[in-house]
mmCIF file of C-alpha atoms and ligand atoms in Angstrom:
data_model
loop_
_atom_site.group_PDB
_atom_site.id
_atom_site.type_symbol
_atom_site.label_atom_id
_atom_site.label_comp_id
_atom_site.label_asym_id
_atom_site.label_seq_id
_atom_site.Cartn_x
_atom_site.Cartn_y
_atom_site.Cartn_z
ATOM 1 C CA UNK I 1 -36.911 -50.201 7.355
ATOM 2 C CA UNK I 2 -37.446 -46.639 8.602
ATOM 3 C CA UNK I 3 -39.358 -44.104 6.456
ATOM 4 C CA UNK I 4 -37.206 -41.724 4.365
ATOM 5 C CA UNK I 5 -36.869 -38.195 5.767
ATOM 6 C CA UNK I 6 -39.941 -36.104 4.885
ATOM 7 C CA UNK I 7 -38.004 -33.337 3.121
ATOM 8 C CA UNK I 8 -35.187 -35.279 1.442
ATOM 9 C CA UNK I 9 -34.028 -33.377 -1.661
ATOM 10 C CA UNK I 10 -36.011 -30.232 -0.854
ATOM 11 C CA UNK I 11 -34.596 -26.723 -0.487
ATOM 12 C CA UNK I 12 -36.311 -24.614 2.139
ATOM 13 C CA UNK I 13 -36.076 -20.911 2.980
ATOM 14 C CA UNK I 14 -36.999 -19.849 6.510
ATOM 15 C CA UNK I 15 -37.101 -16.092 7.189
ATOM 16 C CA UNK I 16 -36.256 -14.787 10.653
ATOM 17 C CA UNK I 17 -34.653 -18.149 11.418
ATOM 18 C CA UNK I 18 -31.855 -16.843 13.640
ATOM 19 C CA UNK I 19 -33.828 -17.423 16.814
ATOM 20 C CA UNK I 20 -37.200 -18.372 18.251
ATOM 21 C CA UNK I 21 -39.723 -20.175 16.060
ATOM 22 C CA UNK I 22 -37.779 -19.671 12.803
ATOM 23 C CA UNK I 23 -34.672 -21.302 14.263
ATOM 24 C CA UNK I 24 -36.746 -24.262 15.468
ATOM 25 C CA UNK I 25 -38.318 -24.604 11.986
ATOM 26 C CA UNK I 26 -34.896 -24.453 10.248
ATOM 27 C CA UNK I 27 -33.452 -27.159 12.506
ATOM 28 C CA UNK I 28 -36.565 -29.318 12.083
ATOM 29 C CA UNK I 29 -36.429 -29.056 8.269
ATOM 30 C CA UNK I 30 -32.722 -29.960 8.300
ATOM 31 C CA UNK I 31 -33.475 -32.957 10.527
ATOM 32 C CA UNK I 32 -35.938 -34.125 7.825
ATOM 33 C CA UNK I 33 -33.268 -33.937 5.132
ATOM 34 C CA UNK I 34 -33.910 -30.454 3.692
ATOM 35 C CA UNK I 35 -31.168 -28.052 2.659
ATOM 36 C CA UNK I 36 -32.004 -24.807 4.410
ATOM 37 C CA UNK I 37 -31.493 -21.130 3.612
ATOM 38 C CA UNK I 38 -31.434 -19.541 7.059
ATOM 39 C CA UNK I 39 -32.452 -15.883 6.786
ATOM 40 C CA UNK I 40 -32.197 -13.360 9.607
ATOM 41 C CA UNK I 41 -31.407 -9.674 9.634
ATOM 42 C CA UNK I 42 -30.497 -9.866 13.307
ATOM 43 C CA UNK I 43 -32.613 -7.070 14.756
ATOM 44 C CA UNK I 44 -33.778 -6.255 18.272
ATOM 45 C CA UNK I 45 -37.202 -7.060 19.628
ATOM 46 C CA UNK I 46 -38.545 -3.770 18.213
ATOM 47 C CA UNK I 47 -36.757 -3.998 14.860
ATOM 48 C CA UNK I 48 -33.739 -1.836 15.757
ATOM 49 C CA UNK I 49 -30.447 -3.064 14.230
ATOM 50 C CA UNK I 50 -28.607 -5.670 16.307
ATOM 51 C CA UNK I 51 -24.893 -6.406 16.365
ATOM 52 C CA UNK I 52 -24.934 -10.170 15.894
ATOM 53 C CA UNK I 53 -25.522 -12.515 12.987
ATOM 54 C CA UNK I 54 -27.915 -15.146 14.287
ATOM 55 C CA UNK I 55 -28.509 -16.591 10.797
ATOM 56 C CA UNK I 56 -24.879 -17.685 10.550
ATOM 57 C CA UNK I 57 -25.036 -19.270 14.019
ATOM 58 C CA UNK I 58 -28.069 -21.387 13.072
ATOM 59 C CA UNK I 59 -26.568 -22.394 9.700
ATOM 60 C CA UNK I 60 -23.412 -23.464 11.598
ATOM 61 C CA UNK I 61 -25.568 -25.416 14.049
ATOM 62 C CA UNK I 62 -27.275 -27.284 11.180
ATOM 63 C CA UNK I 63 -23.943 -28.112 9.514
ATOM 64 C CA UNK I 64 -22.451 -29.230 12.845
ATOM 65 C CA UNK I 65 -25.330 -31.722 13.118
ATOM 66 C CA UNK I 66 -24.473 -33.112 9.648
ATOM 67 C CA UNK I 67 -27.041 -31.082 7.687
ATOM 68 C CA UNK I 68 -26.708 -28.553 4.882
ATOM 69 C CA UNK I 69 -27.493 -24.866 5.310
ATOM 70 C CA UNK I 70 -26.515 -21.428 4.097
ATOM 71 C CA UNK I 71 -27.008 -18.126 5.927
ATOM 72 C CA UNK I 72 -28.646 -15.035 4.404
ATOM 73 C CA UNK I 73 -28.574 -11.767 6.363
ATOM 74 C CA UNK I 74 -30.847 -9.568 4.235
ATOM 75 C CA UNK I 75 -33.992 -7.618 5.131
ATOM 76 C CA UNK I 76 -36.944 -9.565 3.747
ATOM 77 C CA UNK I 77 -39.147 -6.462 3.666
ATOM 78 C CA UNK I 78 -37.068 -4.946 0.839
ATOM 79 C CA UNK I 79 -37.145 -5.944 -2.827
ATOM 80 C CA UNK I 80 -33.375 -6.470 -2.831
ATOM 81 C CA UNK I 81 -33.471 -8.568 0.370
ATOM 82 C CA UNK I 82 -36.323 -10.765 -0.876
ATOM 83 C CA UNK I 83 -34.869 -11.166 -4.383
ATOM 84 C CA UNK I 84 -31.397 -12.024 -3.058
ATOM 85 C CA UNK I 85 -32.956 -14.519 -0.632
ATOM 86 C CA UNK I 86 -34.563 -16.485 -3.468
ATOM 87 C CA UNK I 87 -31.373 -16.075 -5.522
ATOM 88 C CA UNK I 88 -29.319 -17.533 -2.655
ATOM 89 C CA UNK I 89 -31.424 -20.707 -2.706
ATOM 90 C CA UNK I 90 -31.184 -21.033 -6.490
ATOM 91 C CA UNK I 91 -27.469 -20.202 -6.750
ATOM 92 C CA UNK I 92 -26.436 -22.367 -3.790
ATOM 93 C CA UNK I 93 -28.668 -25.384 -4.308
ATOM 94 C CA UNK I 94 -30.126 -24.985 -7.799
ATOM 95 C CA UNK I 95 -33.740 -25.172 -6.661
ATOM 96 C CA UNK I 96 -36.367 -23.881 -4.238
ATOM 97 C CA UNK I 97 -39.211 -26.005 -2.867
ATOM 98 C CA UNK I 98 -40.525 -24.322 0.278
ATOM 99 C CA UNK I 99 -40.739 -20.801 1.644
ATOM 100 C CA UNK I 100 -41.508 -20.267 5.317
ATOM 101 C CA UNK I 101 -42.345 -16.613 6.018
ATOM 102 C CA UNK I 102 -41.720 -16.075 9.708
ATOM 103 C CA UNK I 103 -39.609 -12.941 10.354
ATOM 104 C CA UNK I 104 -41.042 -10.051 12.301
ATOM 105 C CA UNK I 105 -41.046 -7.909 15.407
ATOM 106 C CA UNK I 106 -43.428 -6.011 17.670
ATOM 107 C CA UNK I 107 -44.041 -2.426 18.708
ATOM 108 C CA UNK I 108 -46.935 -2.780 21.118
ATOM 109 C CA UNK I 109 -48.837 0.340 22.161
ATOM 110 C CA UNK I 110 -52.462 1.179 22.857
ATOM 111 C CA UNK I 111 -54.060 2.756 19.774
ATOM 112 C CA UNK I 112 -54.077 6.284 21.184
ATOM 113 C CA UNK I 113 -50.300 6.083 21.728
ATOM 114 C CA UNK I 114 -49.440 4.231 18.523
ATOM 115 C CA UNK I 115 -47.141 6.429 16.416
ATOM 116 C CA UNK I 116 -47.176 6.385 12.643
ATOM 117 C CA UNK I 117 -43.615 4.959 12.800
ATOM 118 C CA UNK I 118 -44.727 2.047 15.006
ATOM 119 C CA UNK I 119 -47.592 1.363 12.612
ATOM 120 C CA UNK I 120 -45.413 1.501 9.503
ATOM 121 C CA UNK I 121 -42.538 -0.569 10.920
ATOM 122 C CA UNK I 122 -44.739 -3.443 12.091
ATOM 123 C CA UNK I 123 -47.029 -3.525 9.049
ATOM 124 C CA UNK I 124 -43.931 -3.343 6.834
ATOM 125 C CA UNK I 125 -41.974 -6.193 8.395
ATOM 126 C CA UNK I 126 -44.895 -8.618 8.645
ATOM 127 C CA UNK I 127 -47.091 -7.789 5.664
ATOM 128 C CA UNK I 128 -44.562 -6.571 3.106
ATOM 129 C CA UNK I 129 -42.070 -9.033 4.615
ATOM 130 C CA UNK I 130 -44.463 -11.820 3.622
ATOM 131 C CA UNK I 131 -45.452 -10.380 0.250
ATOM 132 C CA UNK I 132 -41.980 -9.759 -1.198
ATOM 133 C CA UNK I 133 -40.376 -13.199 -0.600
ATOM 134 C CA UNK I 134 -43.654 -14.815 -1.702
ATOM 135 C CA UNK I 135 -43.707 -12.746 -4.877
ATOM 136 C CA UNK I 136 -40.114 -13.586 -5.819
ATOM 137 C CA UNK I 137 -40.494 -17.274 -4.995
ATOM 138 C CA UNK I 138 -43.808 -17.439 -6.891
ATOM 139 C CA UNK I 139 -42.259 -15.838 -9.990
ATOM 140 C CA UNK I 140 -39.626 -18.597 -9.974
ATOM 141 C CA UNK I 141 -42.226 -21.340 -9.529
ATOM 142 C CA UNK I 142 -44.423 -19.922 -12.300
ATOM 143 C CA UNK I 143 -41.406 -19.954 -14.645
ATOM 144 C CA UNK I 144 -40.718 -23.565 -13.635
ATOM 145 C CA UNK I 145 -44.335 -24.564 -14.314
ATOM 146 C CA UNK I 146 -44.299 -22.795 -17.691
ATOM 147 C CA UNK I 147 -41.097 -24.658 -18.584
ATOM 148 C CA UNK I 148 -42.932 -27.932 -17.959
ATOM 149 C CA UNK I 149 -41.389 -28.565 -14.526
ATOM 150 C CA UNK I 150 -44.443 -27.970 -12.298
ATOM 151 C CA UNK I 151 -43.085 -28.018 -8.730
ATOM 152 C CA UNK I 152 -44.550 -29.395 -5.519
ATOM 153 C CA UNK I 153 -43.905 -26.003 -3.979
ATOM 154 C CA UNK I 154 -45.064 -24.977 -0.513
ATOM 155 C CA UNK I 155 -45.423 -21.706 1.348
ATOM 156 C CA UNK I 156 -46.072 -21.503 5.069
ATOM 157 C CA UNK I 157 -47.006 -18.034 6.302
ATOM 158 C CA UNK I 158 -47.041 -16.910 9.914
ATOM 159 C CA UNK I 159 -50.153 -15.199 11.216
ATOM 160 C CA UNK I 160 -51.068 -14.987 14.880
ATOM 161 C CA UNK I 161 -53.989 -15.305 17.254
ATOM 162 C CA UNK I 162 -53.724 -11.502 17.315
ATOM 163 C CA UNK I 163 -54.575 -11.455 13.606
ATOM 164 C CA UNK I 164 -57.439 -13.932 13.951
ATOM 165 C CA UNK I 165 -59.091 -12.577 17.112
ATOM 166 C CA UNK I 166 -57.449 -9.200 17.778
ATOM 167 C CA UNK I 167 -55.156 -8.366 20.668
ATOM 168 C CA UNK I 168 -55.309 -5.352 22.972
ATOM 169 C CA UNK I 169 -52.227 -3.133 22.592
ATOM 170 C CA UNK I 170 -51.360 -4.700 19.236
ATOM 171 C CA UNK I 171 -53.441 -2.774 16.673
ATOM 172 C CA UNK I 172 -50.548 -2.602 14.193
ATOM 173 C CA UNK I 173 -49.541 -6.238 14.664
ATOM 174 C CA UNK I 174 -53.128 -7.564 14.616
ATOM 175 C CA UNK I 175 -53.880 -5.683 11.375
ATOM 176 C CA UNK I 176 -50.689 -7.000 9.729
ATOM 177 C CA UNK I 177 -51.317 -10.586 10.879
ATOM 178 C CA UNK I 178 -54.958 -10.467 9.683
ATOM 179 C CA UNK I 179 -53.625 -9.157 6.357
ATOM 180 C CA UNK I 180 -51.338 -12.184 6.137
ATOM 181 C CA UNK I 181 -54.412 -14.431 6.274
ATOM 182 C CA UNK I 182 -55.982 -12.525 3.363
ATOM 183 C CA UNK I 183 -52.727 -12.762 1.414
ATOM 184 C CA UNK I 184 -52.559 -16.510 2.118
ATOM 185 C CA UNK I 185 -56.067 -17.078 0.720
ATOM 186 C CA UNK I 186 -55.343 -15.105 -2.457
ATOM 187 C CA UNK I 187 -51.931 -16.725 -2.988
ATOM 188 C CA UNK I 188 -53.414 -20.214 -2.558
ATOM 189 C CA UNK I 189 -56.109 -19.429 -5.142
ATOM 190 C CA UNK I 190 -53.733 -17.780 -7.632
ATOM 191 C CA UNK I 191 -50.721 -20.091 -7.378
ATOM 192 C CA UNK I 192 -52.367 -23.518 -7.270
ATOM 193 C CA UNK I 193 -52.131 -23.765 -11.069
ATOM 194 C CA UNK I 194 -48.329 -23.474 -10.794
ATOM 195 C CA UNK I 195 -48.024 -26.295 -8.257
ATOM 196 C CA UNK I 196 -47.773 -24.002 -5.230
ATOM 197 C CA UNK I 197 -49.686 -24.609 -1.987
ATOM 198 C CA UNK I 198 -49.992 -21.775 0.515
ATOM 199 C CA UNK I 199 -51.097 -22.130 4.134
ATOM 200 C CA UNK I 200 -50.708 -20.103 7.322
ATOM 201 C CA UNK I 201 -50.104 -20.922 10.952
ATOM 202 C CA UNK I 202 -50.954 -19.000 14.088
ATOM 203 C CA UNK I 203 -48.350 -20.298 16.532
ATOM 204 C CA UNK I 204 -47.867 -19.835 20.247
ATOM 205 C CA UNK I 205 -44.511 -20.481 21.882
ATOM 206 C CA UNK I 206 -42.107 -18.987 24.374
ATOM 207 C CA UNK I 207 -39.566 -16.839 22.516
ATOM 208 C CA UNK I 208 -38.028 -13.459 23.302
ATOM 209 C CA UNK I 209 -41.169 -12.002 21.667
ATOM 210 C CA UNK I 210 -43.507 -13.636 24.176
ATOM 211 C CA UNK I 211 -41.353 -14.077 27.282
ATOM 212 C CA UNK I 212 -43.542 -11.705 29.253
ATOM 213 C CA UNK I 213 -46.870 -12.986 27.873
ATOM 214 C CA UNK I 214 -46.021 -16.566 28.719
ATOM 215 C CA UNK I 215 -44.201 -15.800 31.992
ATOM 216 C CA UNK I 216 -46.738 -17.885 33.870
ATOM 217 C CA UNK I 217 -46.000 -20.979 31.809
ATOM 218 C CA UNK I 218 -42.238 -20.490 31.814
ATOM 219 C CA UNK I 219 -41.632 -22.721 34.813
ATOM 220 C CA UNK I 220 -39.703 -25.885 34.037
ATOM 221 C CA UNK I 221 -42.099 -28.566 32.789
ATOM 222 C CA UNK I 222 -43.033 -31.061 35.473
ATOM 223 C CA UNK I 223 -43.959 -33.965 33.189
ATOM 224 C CA UNK I 224 -41.021 -33.628 30.774
ATOM 225 C CA UNK I 225 -43.072 -31.913 28.041
ATOM 226 C CA UNK I 226 -42.364 -28.211 27.697
ATOM 227 C CA UNK I 227 -45.650 -27.156 26.062
ATOM 228 C CA UNK I 228 -44.409 -23.662 25.205
ATOM 229 C CA UNK I 229 -41.190 -24.719 23.455
ATOM 230 C CA UNK I 230 -41.001 -23.328 19.887
ATOM 231 C CA UNK I 231 -39.913 -26.784 18.687
ATOM 232 C CA UNK I 232 -43.505 -27.990 19.249
ATOM 233 C CA UNK I 233 -44.791 -25.780 16.411
ATOM 234 C CA UNK I 234 -42.218 -26.931 13.834
ATOM 235 C CA UNK I 235 -43.516 -30.456 13.015
ATOM 236 C CA UNK I 236 -46.712 -29.017 11.448
ATOM 237 C CA UNK I 237 -44.643 -26.404 9.584
ATOM 238 C CA UNK I 238 -42.328 -29.129 8.243
ATOM 239 C CA UNK I 239 -45.250 -31.293 7.117
ATOM 240 C CA UNK I 240 -47.004 -28.341 5.427
ATOM 241 C CA UNK I 241 -43.702 -27.549 3.703
ATOM 242 C CA UNK I 242 -43.193 -31.108 2.460
ATOM 243 C CA UNK I 243 -44.629 -32.898 -0.555
ATOM 244 C CA UNK I 244 -46.597 -35.079 1.899
ATOM 245 C CA UNK I 245 -49.131 -32.271 2.420
ATOM 246 C CA UNK I 246 -50.433 -32.546 -1.164
ATOM 247 C CA UNK I 247 -53.941 -31.098 -1.520
ATOM 248 C CA UNK I 248 -53.791 -28.911 1.590
ATOM 249 C CA UNK I 249 -53.896 -25.234 0.660
ATOM 250 C CA UNK I 250 -55.546 -21.981 1.705
ATOM 251 C CA UNK I 251 -55.849 -23.138 5.310
ATOM 252 C CA UNK I 252 -55.001 -21.563 8.645
ATOM 253 C CA UNK I 253 -53.883 -23.669 11.600
ATOM 254 C CA UNK I 254 -53.277 -22.787 15.221
ATOM 255 C CA UNK I 255 -50.324 -24.668 16.667
ATOM 256 C CA UNK I 256 -49.270 -24.687 20.303
ATOM 257 C CA UNK I 257 -47.707 -27.417 22.444
ATOM 258 C CA UNK I 258 -49.152 -30.723 21.302
ATOM 259 C CA UNK I 259 -52.287 -29.139 19.829
ATOM 260 C CA UNK I 260 -53.091 -28.480 16.151
ATOM 261 C CA UNK I 261 -56.364 -26.702 15.322
ATOM 262 C CA UNK I 262 -57.877 -26.047 11.901
ATOM 263 C CA UNK I 263 -59.237 -22.512 12.061
ATOM 264 C CA UNK I 264 -62.598 -22.010 10.385
ATOM 265 C CA UNK I 265 -62.685 -18.449 9.147
ATOM 266 C CA UNK I 266 -65.218 -15.835 8.204
ATOM 267 C CA UNK I 267 -68.339 -17.304 6.675
ATOM 268 C CA UNK I 268 -71.931 -16.043 6.440
ATOM 269 C CA UNK I 269 -73.909 -16.427 9.674
ATOM 270 C CA UNK I 270 -77.557 -15.421 10.246
ATOM 271 C CA UNK I 271 -78.795 -13.267 7.373
ATOM 272 C CA UNK I 272 -81.988 -11.536 6.314
ATOM 273 C CA UNK I 273 -83.170 -9.896 3.103
ATOM 274 C CA UNK I 274 -85.965 -7.301 3.322
ATOM 275 C CA UNK I 275 -86.224 -7.132 -0.480
ATOM 276 C CA UNK I 276 -86.024 -3.318 -0.388
ATOM 277 C CA UNK I 277 -83.853 -0.588 1.166
ATOM 278 C CA UNK I 278 -84.148 -0.498 4.977
ATOM 279 C CA UNK I 279 -84.540 2.664 6.983
ATOM 280 C CA UNK I 280 -81.650 2.940 9.498
ATOM 281 C CA UNK I 281 -84.010 2.096 12.365
ATOM 282 C CA UNK I 282 -85.356 -0.966 10.494
ATOM 283 C CA UNK I 283 -81.808 -2.047 9.662
ATOM 284 C CA UNK I 284 -81.000 -1.759 13.359
ATOM 285 C CA UNK I 285 -83.986 -3.895 14.438
ATOM 286 C CA UNK I 286 -83.194 -6.533 11.822
ATOM 287 C CA UNK I 287 -79.507 -6.564 12.795
ATOM 288 C CA UNK I 288 -80.272 -6.996 16.506
ATOM 289 C CA UNK I 289 -82.479 -10.008 15.685
ATOM 290 C CA UNK I 290 -79.663 -11.523 13.594
ATOM 291 C CA UNK I 291 -77.101 -10.923 16.345
ATOM 292 C CA UNK I 292 -79.329 -12.767 18.822
ATOM 293 C CA UNK I 293 -78.959 -15.871 16.619
ATOM 294 C CA UNK I 294 -75.286 -15.392 15.744
ATOM 295 C CA UNK I 295 -72.302 -17.106 17.357
ATOM 296 C CA UNK I 296 -70.521 -15.003 19.959
ATOM 297 C CA UNK I 297 -67.043 -14.177 18.573
ATOM 298 C CA UNK I 298 -63.887 -15.324 20.321
ATOM 299 C CA UNK I 299 -62.729 -12.789 22.890
ATOM 300 C CA UNK I 300 -60.064 -10.306 21.827
ATOM 301 C CA UNK I 301 -56.791 -11.282 23.542
ATOM 302 C CA UNK I 302 -56.209 -9.119 26.593
ATOM 303 C CA UNK I 303 -59.736 -7.677 26.640
HETATM 304 N N1 NAD L 401 -43.872 -16.587 19.782
HETATM 305 C C1 NAD L 401 -45.193 -16.639 19.671
HETATM 306 O O1 NAD L 401 -45.914 -17.100 20.560
HETATM 307 C C2 NAD L 401 -45.852 -16.121 18.417
HETATM 308 C C3 NAD L 401 -47.251 -16.047 18.401
HETATM 309 C C4 NAD L 401 -47.883 -15.631 17.251
HETATM 310 C C5 NAD L 401 -47.114 -15.296 16.134
HETATM 311 N N2 NAD L 401 -45.747 -15.338 16.202
HETATM 312 C C6 NAD L 401 -44.995 -14.971 15.004
HETATM 313 O O2 NAD L 401 -43.979 -15.930 14.779
HETATM 314 C C7 NAD L 401 -42.885 -15.315 14.097
HETATM 315 C C8 NAD L 401 -41.587 -15.609 14.835
HETATM 316 O O3 NAD L 401 -41.647 -14.988 16.113
HETATM 317 P P1 NAD L 401 -40.697 -15.385 17.332
HETATM 318 O O4 NAD L 401 -41.575 -15.436 18.531
HETATM 319 O O5 NAD L 401 -39.865 -16.543 17.004
HETATM 320 O O6 NAD L 401 -39.830 -14.027 17.451
HETATM 321 P P2 NAD L 401 -38.244 -13.777 17.549
HETATM 322 O O7 NAD L 401 -38.089 -12.333 17.867
HETATM 323 O O8 NAD L 401 -37.620 -14.779 18.462
HETATM 324 O O9 NAD L 401 -37.713 -14.082 16.060
HETATM 325 C C9 NAD L 401 -38.002 -13.268 14.968
HETATM 326 C C10 NAD L 401 -36.757 -13.135 14.120
HETATM 327 O O10 NAD L 401 -37.046 -12.344 12.955
HETATM 328 C C11 NAD L 401 -35.901 -11.573 12.644
HETATM 329 N N3 NAD L 401 -36.265 -10.427 11.807
HETATM 330 C C12 NAD L 401 -36.982 -9.339 12.186
HETATM 331 N N4 NAD L 401 -37.112 -8.495 11.155
HETATM 332 C C13 NAD L 401 -36.483 -9.056 10.088
HETATM 333 C C14 NAD L 401 -36.297 -8.679 8.723
HETATM 334 N N5 NAD L 401 -36.770 -7.503 8.265
HETATM 335 N N6 NAD L 401 -35.622 -9.521 7.897
HETATM 336 C C15 NAD L 401 -35.124 -10.692 8.358
HETATM 337 N N7 NAD L 401 -35.271 -11.100 9.656
HETATM 338 C C16 NAD L 401 -35.942 -10.294 10.505
HETATM 339 C C17 NAD L 401 -35.350 -11.162 14.003
HETATM 340 O O11 NAD L 401 -33.965 -10.792 13.933
HETATM 341 C C18 NAD L 401 -35.597 -12.428 14.833
HETATM 342 O O12 NAD L 401 -34.456 -13.271 14.871
HETATM 343 C C19 NAD L 401 -43.230 -13.828 13.997
HETATM 344 O O13 NAD L 401 -43.815 -13.561 12.741
HETATM 345 C C20 NAD L 401 -44.256 -13.651 15.102
HETATM 346 O O14 NAD L 401 -45.081 -12.537 14.884
HETATM 347 C C21 NAD L 401 -45.105 -15.734 17.318
#
């Protein structure tokens, strides 16, 4: 007898699921039996309004394959968009089990050319676009827990190697994606008591966002495995969003091709205590000694 689908009975929201990684996640959840709320505002690569409705296309695709899905076209970085997204899950399916925060776009520029608008737009869509759906979903789950129906709720956030290591030309994006890691840690600590687990992924895949970055690996796969396909990232996202991942929270994972890596974050390295206030020169000498013993950080992408 084959195992039951991993997400049977669960209702899953995926933001920015009209294309790229979000679309792959939505299809993968549906294939594991989840009912999916497919959110996408349908914007261009830089966040400018687009003419099409990719969320509806993906919801249609899921239904055509025998699954269950509903489209939501709101902006997740607004209170109304985030609230109506959670409402759509509850009004359509009567429950919400998993939130995958994934939507976003880029406005890459070197720091000296980065306009205030480019900063605000990118920080808004990623950081506020994670916070608002999380906040509205968490309020629902807290109410459920208080009513004696503690859920096995899951949140999967989307950071990036740019947020973990930095990326040249992506000061706005790197800051927002690092912020998402901080938000993930706090949410995991605060929401555990309500039955909510919160983790983050740092994916890598070929989408319209990374076509140029991954141009070298875009050639057709020779051994039948397309390592940069977004579908390779989704299995981890589906597992983290299922009840099978019980006990896993506050973690960050890199996912690319067939590789999954647990990221080990900031922790104290070499340390010294002089027992009194240093002079600046003494602090400098002590710090240089510590640095000689410290691990060399991962290189900033593009440096
Ligand atoms: N592709 C990669 O290698 C990679 C690497 C690291 C992180 N990421 C992250 O993964 C996520 C998905 O990226 P992708 O590569 O699939 O990009 P993508 O451009 O293919 O998809 C992003 C989707 O988000 C939607 N969107 C943008 N703003 C929105 C808003 N305000 N409300 C609702 N939907 C909105 C867009 O319309 C688009 O369909 C992003 O958060 C991205 O930063 C991707």
